[in-house]
Structure formats: structure tokens, C-alpha cells
Amino acid sequence: SQCEDEEIARLIPAAQEAFLTQLFEVGFFHADPHPGNLLRLHEPTQDGATLALIDCGLMASIDPRDRDNMISAVIHLANKDYPNLVDDFIQLKILPENSDRAAIIPLMDKALSPYVKGGGAKKYEEELKRLYGMEEGSVQSQVGGFQAMTQDALTVLNDIPFSIPPYFAILGRAIVTLEGIALTGNPDYGIIMESYPFIARKLLREDRPEIQRALQEVLYSGDGGRELKLSRLLALLNNAAGTVATQEGAAFVDLDAVPEDGINFSDGLKFLLSDKAESLRGLLETEVESVADILSRQIFRKGVSEALVTLTPPRPPTLPFLGEIIPSAPKLDEIPLPLLLPNIGDDGINRPSVAVMTIKSFTDLVAPKLNQDEEIYAIGLAEAASEFFGENVAEFVQGEGLLSIKTVELLIGAVRSGVLGRSDIVSNDVVQSLTSFVGDTLQSTRGTSNQMETLLSDAIEGLSSNERQRLDDIVNELAKRILRKLVDRLSGVERVL
């Protein structure tokens, strides 16, 4: 109560973090956080704390299930998803299960949207007047807007049988008190938007089923799609780091927008491999396998096609009236060839065997053609690759120009950077020496530097030993799964040896 406004503004993040931790992590919170119960410390503690709470006579607890439902409600409120917010309110016992959604959702928009935008009671009133068309100096609009507002209030009171859980009243008091203090230091403060980074970090960290469901809802498209939206993943990582992009012309979170001033690739990789992203790694485990499968199939098919075009001899000349003197060569991809195929037994040992098949048949089995959804997904992955690593990597992801020096440089750079992990094959001294020699030779002869290798190397060097070990484990496990999928696809091929 004795602090200057500027000092309060500096303390807002600490007070907010303390309250959110009590509310969503511990489930036991200080219900009377007025200015007299908040003490600014003259010197930070050994842990770096700058704020202390006193007078814990009024406390309240919230059970884990209600905390999870409140987290879901904050997510839906922050991105203006009122249909799902109705479900949250039903779970919280605020609304009955047979609620009239058609009547409730428009009222939610009018009552809650101004609150999410922040700014306290004054700005809430201004926004409410705007929503009801109440223009200053116009008696007619003022009267009409007041009548509409009264009608909505009567609808809420008479037609919507809402109830307030016992702990909600005391929670509301605590939130209003804290918001009042925060508005002193920041007139535009709004707790819903300000708390979203905390919620994002919690979603990425915890692996409980309830949190996993909320995380899936954020990362996957809201139209029932089953494919991960890469833009949402990048946006969520930025949200957790404290950078939140809002919808154009509004104050709500844009789940699909990646902030322009967001985190870089190195910070994103480090976060993904840290203890703070345990929940996300669990969710992405099968997703990464799917991404690797889609990209490997696309790259393999286009690579084979490019190789066949390069190796196919030109058509023999034709003479007028006589046609082809020399018959055309058969299509290379339709010639049966003996191929050495992997064959992993139940003991895990690979015993290669020989089958006779065409390149076309082999390609269709090993790398089935992408369906429409997979092609759209691959385009999104290429766009992300272009944003982080440049056009060369994007072209490689799309399977373009695979038989080129640029592709060799990219692969050599990936091996030398360490992003492919420390498997027995990649870590071999001979392989490392060879890749270093080839990479250095290409750079010296072409006079260029591998931008991707630099970016990846910097990101790998920034990892701790535990994070690096996680990366190695993920890469090795992914390689095993891809090999197993390849063997399964070839299992039905008849072998001759």
C-alpha cells in the first residue's frame, strides 16, 4: 500500500506467479491478498523472492478436478471459445447439464469479452456500452442499450439456472482484490490474458490425462481434425515463454499465430527437451513418428523419380514415315531386379534376404503415396522448415533437387551438428572423419557456409547433458520405429534367398 505505481508494476509478475501457483499447482490459496497483506522485501531472499504474503487467516482449497476444469476454462476464455466454456461451467457445477446453449453463448460473449480485454471496471463499462450501442450524447441509444442490457440481465436471472460453488465466491474476491492492485501499476491489466503463459507452461509440463486432453485440444484443430497443427505447437511454445499473439483487432489469444518476436530455434529445442515439456513430449511421441514417416515417404518417392529420370536414356530418333528404327528401352522402374531387403527376426537380429521385384513395386511398398491430408500436412512442415532453416531445407523436405550438392551439404551438416543423435552408426570415428572431410571440402570448393549446420550446432551446444541424452534417446528410438515400419511393409514380399 506504500509502494509507488512503478514499483507495483515491477512486482505484478511475482504476485501473479505466486497466486497462480497457489491456485493451480497447490490448490490452497490466500483468499485475502489486499495491499496490507503483501510485503515488498527490502532484499531478495536466497531463492530470489521479492514479495511476501502475511496473515493467512483466510485460506481456501480447491480439489484437483476443479483445478483442471478451471485451467480448461481459462484456455477457452482466453481464445473466445464460448461453446466449450459452457462445458467447463457445467463441469464446475456453475451451469446445469441441460443448459440452453443457444441462449447462454451470446450472453457469455457480452459479459465476458469485455472482462478478458482487461483494464478494470472503467474499461469494462466502456466496452459494455459499445456492445449495446450506447453512444455518448444520444439519449435514444442510451435508453435502447439500457433496455437491451436489462433484458439480458432478466434472461440470466430467470431463464438460466446458474449457481455459484462455495469456493467461487471467495476465489472471486481474491481475484478482484489482486486485479485492483495490478491495475494500479498497469491500467490495462487483465488476469486472463496475463495468466495464459503460466497455463501454457503447465500444459507442456504435466502428463496427467486431464492436462493431456487440454493440451490436445490446443494443439489440434478445433474442427475435429486429427493432425497436429504445427502453427499451434510453435505458438504454444512462445506462449509458455511469455509471448502471446492476439487475434487481429481483439484481445483474445490466437492459437494459430506465431509471434513475430517469439523464441528462436535453439530456445525452442532446449525447452522441448527440458523437464518443463514432459507432457508435450509424451503427446508428440507418436506425432514425431508420423512426421518422420510422411517426410521419408515423400522424399524417397521423389528421390527415386528424380533418379529414374536421370538414368533413363533418351528416346531413340524417329524417321519420317518409318517411325522408330530402334525400339525404345523398357522403363527402368518396371524391370524386375534382385533387391536385398531387411528381415528382422523376433530376436531383433537383422538377417537380410533377397527378393525379385521392380523399383516401382518396391517404392509403393516402402513409401506408399501420401493421401490428400498427408500432402497438406507435408506442405505445412515445409513452410516451417523454410521459416527456421531456409529454402534449401524446405526444398529437401519437399523432396525437390535431392540429387544435388545442396542435399549432400544438408545431410553432412545434420550429421556433423549432432542433431541426428549419437547412435552407433553416426558416432563411428570413421564416419565422423569422412563427414568432416566431405563437408569441409564442399565448403572450400563452393565457397559457401552451411547455414543449417551452424544453426543446429549452436542449438545442440546449448543443451545440457540431460537434454542431449534425451535427444539421443528420441532419435535412436525413432530410427528403430521407422526401421520396424519398413520391415512390416516388406513382410509380405516373397523372398528367393
Coordinates of C-alpha atoms in Angstrom, one line a residue:
S1 CA 0.0 0.0 0.0
Q2 CA 3.0 2.3 0.4
C3 CA 4.7 1.4 -2.9
E4 CA 4.7 3.8 -5.9
D5 CA 2.8 2.8 -9.0
E6 CA 6.0 2.0 -10.9
E7 CA 7.2 -0.3 -8.1
I8 CA 3.8 -2.1 -8.1
A9 CA 4.2 -2.7 -11.8
R10 CA 7.5 -4.4 -11.3
L11 CA 6.0 -6.6 -8.6
I12 CA 3.0 -7.7 -10.6
P13 CA 4.7 -10.7 -12.2
A14 CA 5.9 -12.1 -8.8
A15 CA 2.5 -11.6 -7.2
Q16 CA 0.7 -13.1 -10.2
E17 CA 3.0 -16.2 -10.3
A18 CA 2.5 -16.7 -6.5
F19 CA -1.3 -16.6 -6.8
L20 CA -1.4 -18.9 -9.9
T21 CA 0.9 -21.4 -8.3
Q22 CA -1.3 -21.5 -5.2
L23 CA -4.4 -21.8 -7.2
F24 CA -3.4 -24.3 -10.0
E25 CA -0.5 -26.1 -8.6
V26 CA -1.1 -26.4 -4.8
G27 CA -4.9 -26.0 -4.7
F28 CA -4.7 -24.0 -1.5
F29 CA -4.7 -20.2 -1.9
H30 CA -4.5 -17.0 0.1
A31 CA -8.1 -15.6 -0.1
D32 CA -7.4 -12.1 1.3
P33 CA -4.5 -10.7 -0.7
H34 CA -5.2 -7.0 -0.1
P35 CA -2.2 -4.5 -0.2
G36 CA -1.7 -4.7 3.6
N37 CA -1.1 -8.5 3.3
L38 CA 1.6 -8.1 0.6
L39 CA 5.0 -7.1 1.7
R40 CA 7.8 -5.9 -0.6
L41 CA 11.1 -7.3 0.7
H42 CA 14.0 -4.8 1.1
E43 CA 16.4 -7.5 -0.1
P44 CA 15.6 -10.6 -2.2
T45 CA 15.8 -14.0 -0.5
Q46 CA 18.4 -16.6 -1.4
D47 CA 15.8 -18.0 -3.8
G48 CA 15.3 -14.6 -5.4
A49 CA 11.8 -13.9 -3.8
T50 CA 10.9 -10.2 -3.7
L51 CA 7.4 -10.4 -2.2
A52 CA 6.0 -12.0 1.0
L53 CA 2.4 -12.9 1.9
I54 CA 1.2 -12.5 5.5
D55 CA -2.0 -13.0 7.5
C56 CA -3.0 -16.4 6.3
G57 CA -6.2 -16.5 8.4
L58 CA -8.5 -16.6 5.3
M59 CA -7.5 -19.5 3.1
A60 CA -9.4 -21.8 0.7
S61 CA -8.7 -25.1 -1.1
I62 CA -9.8 -26.4 -4.5
D63 CA -9.7 -30.1 -5.4
P64 CA -7.7 -31.3 -8.4
R65 CA -10.7 -32.0 -10.6
D66 CA -12.0 -28.4 -10.2
R67 CA -8.5 -27.0 -10.8
D68 CA -8.3 -28.9 -14.1
N69 CA -11.7 -27.7 -15.2
M70 CA -10.6 -24.1 -14.3
I71 CA -7.5 -24.5 -16.4
S72 CA -9.6 -25.6 -19.3
A73 CA -12.0 -22.6 -18.7
V74 CA -9.1 -20.2 -18.8
I75 CA -7.9 -21.6 -22.1
H76 CA -11.4 -21.4 -23.7
L77 CA -12.0 -17.9 -22.3
A78 CA -8.6 -16.7 -23.5
N79 CA -9.3 -17.8 -27.1
K80 CA -13.0 -16.9 -27.0
D81 CA -14.2 -20.5 -27.3
Y82 CA -17.5 -20.0 -25.6
P83 CA -19.2 -23.3 -26.7
N84 CA -16.5 -25.3 -24.9
L85 CA -16.6 -22.8 -22.0
V86 CA -20.2 -23.8 -21.4
D87 CA -18.9 -27.4 -20.9
D88 CA -16.3 -26.1 -18.4
F89 CA -19.0 -24.3 -16.5
I90 CA -21.2 -27.5 -16.4
Q91 CA -18.2 -29.5 -15.1
L92 CA -17.6 -26.8 -12.4
K93 CA -21.3 -27.0 -11.4
I94 CA -22.0 -23.4 -12.4
L95 CA -24.4 -24.4 -15.1
P96 CA -26.7 -27.4 -15.2
E97 CA -26.2 -30.2 -17.8
N98 CA -29.4 -29.3 -19.7
S99 CA -28.3 -25.7 -20.3
D100 CA -29.8 -23.8 -23.2
R101 CA -26.5 -23.2 -25.1
A102 CA -28.2 -21.0 -27.8
A103 CA -29.3 -18.5 -25.1
I104 CA -26.1 -18.7 -23.0
I105 CA -23.3 -18.3 -25.5
P106 CA -24.4 -14.8 -26.8
L107 CA -24.7 -13.7 -23.2
M108 CA -21.3 -15.1 -22.4
D109 CA -19.8 -13.1 -25.2
K110 CA -21.4 -9.8 -24.0
A111 CA -20.5 -10.4 -20.3
L112 CA -17.0 -12.0 -20.5
S113 CA -15.4 -10.5 -23.6
P114 CA -15.1 -7.0 -22.1
Y115 CA -13.6 -8.6 -19.0
V116 CA -10.9 -10.6 -20.9
K117 CA -9.7 -7.4 -22.5
G118 CA -8.7 -6.1 -19.1
G119 CA -8.5 -2.5 -17.9
G120 CA -10.7 -2.8 -14.8
A121 CA -14.3 -1.6 -14.2
K122 CA -14.0 1.6 -16.1
K123 CA -12.9 0.0 -19.4
Y124 CA -15.4 -2.9 -18.8
E125 CA -18.2 -0.3 -18.6
E126 CA -16.9 1.4 -21.8
E127 CA -16.7 -1.9 -23.7
L128 CA -20.2 -2.9 -22.4
K129 CA -21.7 0.4 -23.7
R130 CA -20.1 -0.2 -27.0
L131 CA -21.5 -3.7 -27.3
Y132 CA -25.0 -2.4 -26.5
G133 CA -24.7 0.6 -28.8
M134 CA -24.9 3.2 -26.1
E135 CA -23.5 6.3 -27.7
E136 CA -22.4 9.3 -25.6
G137 CA -24.8 12.3 -26.0
S138 CA -27.5 10.1 -27.7
V139 CA -30.5 9.7 -25.3
Q140 CA -32.2 7.3 -27.7
S141 CA -29.2 4.9 -27.9
Q142 CA -28.7 5.1 -24.2
V143 CA -32.3 4.2 -23.5
G144 CA -32.3 1.4 -26.1
G145 CA -29.0 0.0 -24.8
F146 CA -30.1 0.1 -21.2
Q147 CA -33.3 -1.8 -22.2
A148 CA -31.3 -4.4 -24.0
M149 CA -28.9 -4.8 -21.1
T150 CA -31.8 -5.1 -18.7
Q151 CA -33.5 -7.8 -20.8
D152 CA -30.3 -9.8 -20.9
A153 CA -29.9 -9.5 -17.1
L154 CA -33.5 -10.7 -16.7
T155 CA -32.8 -13.6 -19.0
V156 CA -29.8 -14.6 -16.9
L157 CA -31.8 -14.3 -13.7
N158 CA -35.0 -16.0 -14.8
D159 CA -34.1 -18.4 -17.6
I160 CA -30.5 -19.6 -16.8
P161 CA -30.4 -21.6 -13.5
F162 CA -26.8 -20.9 -12.7
S163 CA -25.2 -21.5 -9.2
I164 CA -22.0 -20.4 -7.5
P165 CA -19.9 -23.1 -5.9
P166 CA -18.9 -22.3 -2.3
Y167 CA -15.3 -21.7 -3.0
F168 CA -16.1 -19.5 -6.1
A169 CA -17.2 -16.5 -4.0
I170 CA -14.0 -16.4 -2.0
L171 CA -12.0 -17.0 -5.1
G172 CA -13.7 -14.2 -6.9
R173 CA -12.9 -11.9 -4.0
A174 CA -9.2 -12.8 -4.2
I175 CA -9.1 -12.2 -7.9
V176 CA -10.8 -8.9 -7.8
T177 CA -8.5 -7.7 -5.0
L178 CA -5.4 -8.8 -6.9
E179 CA -6.6 -7.2 -10.1
G180 CA -7.3 -4.0 -8.3
I181 CA -3.7 -3.9 -7.1
A182 CA -2.3 -4.8 -10.5
L183 CA -4.4 -2.1 -12.2
T184 CA -2.7 0.5 -10.0
G185 CA 0.6 -0.4 -11.7
N186 CA -0.8 -1.3 -15.1
P187 CA -4.1 0.3 -16.1
D188 CA -4.6 -2.2 -18.9
Y189 CA -4.0 -5.3 -16.8
G190 CA -6.3 -8.3 -17.3
I191 CA -5.7 -11.5 -15.4
I192 CA -7.0 -13.9 -18.0
M193 CA -4.5 -12.9 -20.7
E194 CA -1.7 -12.3 -18.2
S195 CA -2.1 -15.8 -16.8
Y196 CA -2.1 -17.6 -20.2
P197 CA 1.7 -18.1 -20.3
F198 CA 1.5 -19.9 -16.9
I199 CA -1.3 -22.1 -18.2
A200 CA 0.8 -22.9 -21.3
R201 CA 3.8 -23.9 -19.2
K202 CA 1.5 -26.2 -17.1
L203 CA 0.1 -27.8 -20.2
L204 CA 3.6 -28.6 -21.6
R205 CA 4.9 -29.9 -18.3
E206 CA 2.3 -32.2 -16.8
D207 CA 1.4 -35.6 -18.1
R208 CA -1.9 -36.3 -16.2
P209 CA -4.8 -37.4 -18.5
E210 CA -6.8 -34.2 -17.8
I211 CA -4.0 -31.9 -18.7
Q212 CA -3.1 -34.1 -21.8
R213 CA -6.7 -33.7 -23.0
A214 CA -6.5 -29.9 -22.7
L215 CA -3.1 -29.9 -24.5
Q216 CA -4.5 -32.0 -27.3
E217 CA -7.4 -29.5 -27.7
V218 CA -5.0 -26.6 -28.0
L219 CA -2.6 -28.4 -30.5
Y220 CA -5.1 -29.9 -32.8
S221 CA -7.5 -28.1 -35.0
G222 CA -10.9 -27.3 -33.4
D223 CA -12.8 -28.8 -36.4
G224 CA -12.3 -32.4 -35.2
G225 CA -9.1 -32.8 -37.2
R226 CA -6.7 -35.5 -36.1
E227 CA -3.5 -33.8 -37.5
L228 CA -1.3 -31.8 -35.3
K229 CA -1.3 -28.1 -36.3
L230 CA 2.4 -27.1 -36.4
S231 CA 1.5 -23.4 -36.1
R232 CA -0.3 -24.2 -32.8
L233 CA 2.7 -26.0 -31.4
L234 CA 5.0 -23.1 -32.2
A235 CA 2.5 -20.6 -30.8
L236 CA 2.2 -22.6 -27.6
L237 CA 6.0 -22.8 -27.1
N238 CA 6.0 -19.0 -27.5
N239 CA 3.1 -18.6 -25.1
A240 CA 5.0 -20.6 -22.5
A241 CA 7.9 -18.3 -22.9
G242 CA 5.7 -15.3 -22.3
T243 CA 5.0 -14.1 -25.8
V244 CA 1.3 -14.3 -26.7
A245 CA -0.1 -13.3 -30.1
T246 CA -3.6 -12.0 -30.1
Q247 CA -6.3 -12.1 -32.7
E248 CA -6.3 -9.2 -35.1
G249 CA -8.2 -6.3 -33.7
A250 CA -9.0 -8.1 -30.4
A251 CA -7.5 -9.0 -27.1
F252 CA -8.0 -12.8 -27.3
V253 CA -5.3 -15.4 -27.8
D254 CA -4.8 -16.5 -31.4
L255 CA -3.9 -20.2 -31.1
D256 CA -2.6 -20.4 -34.7
A257 CA -0.5 -17.2 -34.7
V258 CA 3.3 -17.5 -34.1
P259 CA 4.5 -14.2 -32.6
E260 CA 7.0 -12.3 -34.8
D261 CA 9.3 -11.6 -31.8
G262 CA 9.0 -15.2 -30.4
I263 CA 11.6 -17.6 -29.3
N264 CA 14.3 -18.9 -31.8
F265 CA 15.0 -22.5 -32.8
S266 CA 17.7 -23.0 -30.1
D267 CA 15.5 -21.9 -27.3
G268 CA 12.6 -23.9 -28.6
L269 CA 14.6 -27.1 -28.9
K270 CA 16.0 -26.6 -25.4
F271 CA 12.6 -26.1 -24.0
L272 CA 11.2 -29.2 -25.7
L273 CA 14.0 -31.4 -24.2
S274 CA 13.7 -29.9 -20.7
D275 CA 11.7 -31.1 -17.7
K276 CA 9.2 -28.3 -18.4
A277 CA 7.9 -30.0 -21.6
E278 CA 7.4 -33.6 -20.3
S279 CA 3.7 -33.5 -21.2
L280 CA 4.3 -32.2 -24.7
R281 CA 7.0 -34.9 -25.4
G282 CA 4.6 -37.6 -24.4
L283 CA 1.9 -36.3 -26.7
L284 CA 4.3 -35.7 -29.6
E285 CA 5.9 -39.2 -29.4
T286 CA 3.6 -40.8 -32.0
E287 CA 3.2 -37.5 -33.8
V288 CA 7.0 -37.3 -34.5
E289 CA 6.9 -40.8 -35.8
S290 CA 4.1 -39.8 -38.1
V291 CA 6.0 -36.7 -39.3
A292 CA 9.1 -38.8 -40.0
D293 CA 7.1 -41.4 -41.9
I294 CA 5.3 -38.7 -44.1
L295 CA 8.6 -36.9 -44.9
S296 CA 10.6 -40.0 -45.5
R297 CA 7.9 -41.4 -47.9
Q298 CA 7.7 -38.1 -49.8
I299 CA 11.5 -37.7 -50.0
F300 CA 12.0 -41.3 -51.0
R301 CA 9.4 -41.3 -53.8
K302 CA 10.6 -38.0 -55.3
G303 CA 14.2 -39.1 -55.0
V304 CA 13.5 -42.4 -56.8
S305 CA 11.6 -40.5 -59.5
E306 CA 14.4 -38.0 -60.0
A307 CA 17.0 -40.8 -60.2
L308 CA 14.9 -42.7 -62.8
V309 CA 14.6 -39.6 -64.9
T310 CA 18.4 -39.1 -64.7
L311 CA 19.3 -42.7 -65.6
T312 CA 16.7 -43.2 -68.3
P313 CA 18.4 -43.0 -71.7
P314 CA 16.9 -40.6 -74.3
R315 CA 14.3 -41.8 -76.7
P316 CA 15.9 -43.0 -80.0
P317 CA 15.3 -40.8 -83.0
T318 CA 12.4 -41.5 -85.4
L319 CA 12.4 -41.2 -89.2
P320 CA 9.6 -39.7 -91.2
F321 CA 7.1 -42.3 -92.5
L322 CA 9.3 -45.1 -91.0
G323 CA 8.7 -44.4 -87.3
E324 CA 11.1 -45.8 -84.7
I325 CA 14.1 -47.7 -86.1
I326 CA 15.4 -48.7 -82.7
P327 CA 12.9 -49.9 -80.2
S328 CA 12.5 -47.9 -77.0
A329 CA 14.3 -49.1 -73.9
P330 CA 12.0 -50.6 -71.2
K331 CA 11.0 -48.4 -68.3
L332 CA 13.6 -48.8 -65.6
D333 CA 11.1 -48.9 -62.8
E334 CA 9.3 -51.9 -64.4
I335 CA 12.4 -54.1 -64.8
P336 CA 12.4 -56.9 -62.1
L337 CA 15.6 -56.7 -60.1
P338 CA 17.1 -58.7 -57.2
L339 CA 16.9 -56.5 -54.1
L340 CA 18.5 -57.1 -50.7
L341 CA 15.7 -56.5 -48.1
P342 CA 15.9 -56.2 -44.3
N343 CA 14.4 -59.1 -42.3
I344 CA 14.4 -58.6 -38.6
G345 CA 13.5 -61.7 -36.6
D346 CA 11.8 -62.0 -33.2
D347 CA 15.3 -61.9 -31.6
G348 CA 15.9 -58.4 -33.1
I349 CA 18.7 -59.6 -35.4
N350 CA 18.6 -58.4 -39.0
R351 CA 19.1 -61.3 -41.5
P352 CA 18.9 -59.7 -44.9
S353 CA 17.2 -61.7 -47.7
V354 CA 16.8 -61.3 -51.4
A355 CA 13.6 -60.7 -53.4
V356 CA 13.0 -60.1 -57.0
M357 CA 10.8 -57.1 -57.7
T358 CA 10.5 -53.9 -59.7
I359 CA 11.6 -50.5 -58.5
K360 CA 8.0 -49.3 -58.8
S361 CA 6.7 -52.2 -56.6
F362 CA 9.4 -51.7 -54.1
T363 CA 8.8 -47.9 -53.9
D364 CA 5.0 -48.4 -53.5
L365 CA 5.6 -50.8 -50.6
V366 CA 8.3 -48.9 -48.8
A367 CA 6.9 -45.4 -49.3
P368 CA 3.1 -45.5 -50.0
K369 CA 1.8 -42.5 -51.8
L370 CA 0.7 -39.7 -49.5
N371 CA -3.0 -39.1 -49.3
Q372 CA -4.5 -35.6 -49.5
D373 CA -4.4 -34.9 -45.8
E374 CA -0.8 -36.0 -45.6
E375 CA 0.2 -33.9 -48.5
I376 CA -1.4 -30.8 -46.9
Y377 CA 0.5 -31.6 -43.7
A378 CA 3.7 -32.0 -45.6
I379 CA 3.3 -28.6 -47.1
G380 CA 2.9 -27.1 -43.6
L381 CA 6.1 -28.9 -42.5
A382 CA 8.0 -27.5 -45.5
E383 CA 6.8 -24.0 -44.6
A384 CA 8.0 -24.4 -41.0
A385 CA 11.4 -25.7 -42.3
S386 CA 11.7 -22.7 -44.6
E387 CA 11.0 -20.3 -41.6
F388 CA 13.6 -21.9 -39.4
F389 CA 16.3 -23.3 -41.7
G390 CA 15.8 -21.6 -45.1
E391 CA 14.7 -22.5 -48.6
N392 CA 17.3 -25.3 -49.1
V393 CA 16.0 -27.3 -46.2
A394 CA 12.4 -26.6 -47.3
E395 CA 13.2 -28.0 -50.8
F396 CA 14.7 -31.1 -49.3
V397 CA 11.7 -31.7 -47.1
Q398 CA 9.5 -31.4 -50.2
G399 CA 11.8 -33.9 -52.0
E400 CA 13.0 -31.3 -54.5
G401 CA 16.5 -31.4 -56.0
L402 CA 17.6 -34.4 -54.0
L403 CA 20.4 -35.4 -56.4
S404 CA 22.4 -32.2 -55.9
I405 CA 25.4 -30.8 -54.0
K406 CA 23.0 -28.8 -51.8
T407 CA 21.4 -32.0 -50.5
V408 CA 24.8 -33.6 -49.7
E409 CA 25.7 -30.4 -47.8
L410 CA 22.5 -30.6 -45.8
L411 CA 22.9 -34.2 -44.8
I412 CA 26.6 -33.7 -43.9
G413 CA 25.7 -30.7 -41.8
A414 CA 23.0 -32.6 -40.0
V415 CA 25.4 -35.4 -39.1
R416 CA 28.2 -33.1 -38.0
S417 CA 25.9 -30.9 -35.9
G418 CA 24.9 -33.9 -33.8
V419 CA 21.1 -33.4 -34.3
L420 CA 20.9 -37.0 -35.5
G421 CA 21.9 -38.2 -32.1
R422 CA 24.9 -40.3 -31.0
S423 CA 23.9 -43.7 -32.4
D424 CA 26.5 -46.5 -33.0
I425 CA 26.5 -45.7 -36.7
V426 CA 26.7 -41.9 -36.6
S427 CA 29.2 -41.8 -33.8
N428 CA 31.7 -44.1 -35.6
D429 CA 35.1 -42.4 -35.8
V430 CA 35.5 -43.3 -39.5
V431 CA 32.0 -41.9 -40.3
Q432 CA 32.7 -38.7 -38.4
S433 CA 36.1 -38.2 -40.1
L434 CA 34.6 -38.8 -43.5
T435 CA 31.7 -36.4 -43.0
S436 CA 34.0 -33.7 -41.7
F437 CA 36.3 -34.2 -44.7
V438 CA 33.4 -34.1 -47.2
G439 CA 31.8 -31.1 -45.5
D440 CA 35.0 -29.1 -45.4
T441 CA 35.8 -29.9 -49.0
L442 CA 32.3 -28.8 -50.2
Q443 CA 32.5 -25.6 -48.3
S444 CA 36.0 -24.8 -49.6
T445 CA 35.3 -25.7 -53.3
R446 CA 31.8 -23.9 -53.4
G447 CA 32.9 -21.0 -51.2
T448 CA 29.7 -21.3 -49.1
S449 CA 28.9 -22.0 -45.5
N450 CA 26.1 -24.4 -44.3
Q451 CA 23.7 -22.1 -42.5
M452 CA 21.6 -25.0 -41.3
E453 CA 24.7 -26.7 -39.8
T454 CA 25.6 -23.6 -37.9
L455 CA 22.1 -23.2 -36.6
L456 CA 21.8 -26.9 -35.5
S457 CA 25.3 -26.9 -34.0
D458 CA 24.6 -23.8 -31.9
A459 CA 21.3 -25.4 -30.7
I460 CA 23.0 -28.7 -29.7
E461 CA 25.8 -26.9 -27.9
G462 CA 23.2 -25.1 -25.8
L463 CA 21.7 -28.3 -24.4
S464 CA 22.6 -29.6 -21.0
S465 CA 23.9 -33.2 -20.7
N466 CA 20.5 -34.5 -19.7
E467 CA 18.8 -32.7 -22.6
R468 CA 21.4 -34.0 -25.0
Q469 CA 20.8 -37.6 -23.7
R470 CA 17.0 -37.1 -24.2
L471 CA 17.7 -36.0 -27.8
D472 CA 19.9 -39.1 -28.5
D473 CA 17.2 -41.4 -26.9
I474 CA 14.5 -39.9 -29.1
V475 CA 16.5 -40.1 -32.3
N476 CA 17.5 -43.7 -31.6
E477 CA 14.0 -44.8 -30.7
L478 CA 12.6 -43.0 -33.8
A479 CA 15.1 -44.8 -36.0
K480 CA 14.1 -48.2 -34.6
R481 CA 10.4 -47.5 -35.2
I482 CA 11.0 -46.3 -38.8
L483 CA 13.0 -49.5 -39.5
R484 CA 10.3 -51.7 -37.9
K485 CA 7.6 -50.0 -40.0
L486 CA 9.8 -50.5 -43.1
V487 CA 10.2 -54.2 -42.3
D488 CA 6.5 -54.6 -41.7
R489 CA 5.7 -53.1 -45.1
L490 CA 8.0 -55.6 -46.8
S491 CA 6.9 -58.6 -44.7
G492 CA 4.6 -59.9 -47.4
V493 CA 7.2 -59.9 -50.2
E494 CA 8.2 -63.4 -51.3
R495 CA 12.0 -64.0 -50.8
V496 CA 14.1 -66.1 -53.1
L497 CA 17.2 -66.2 -50.9

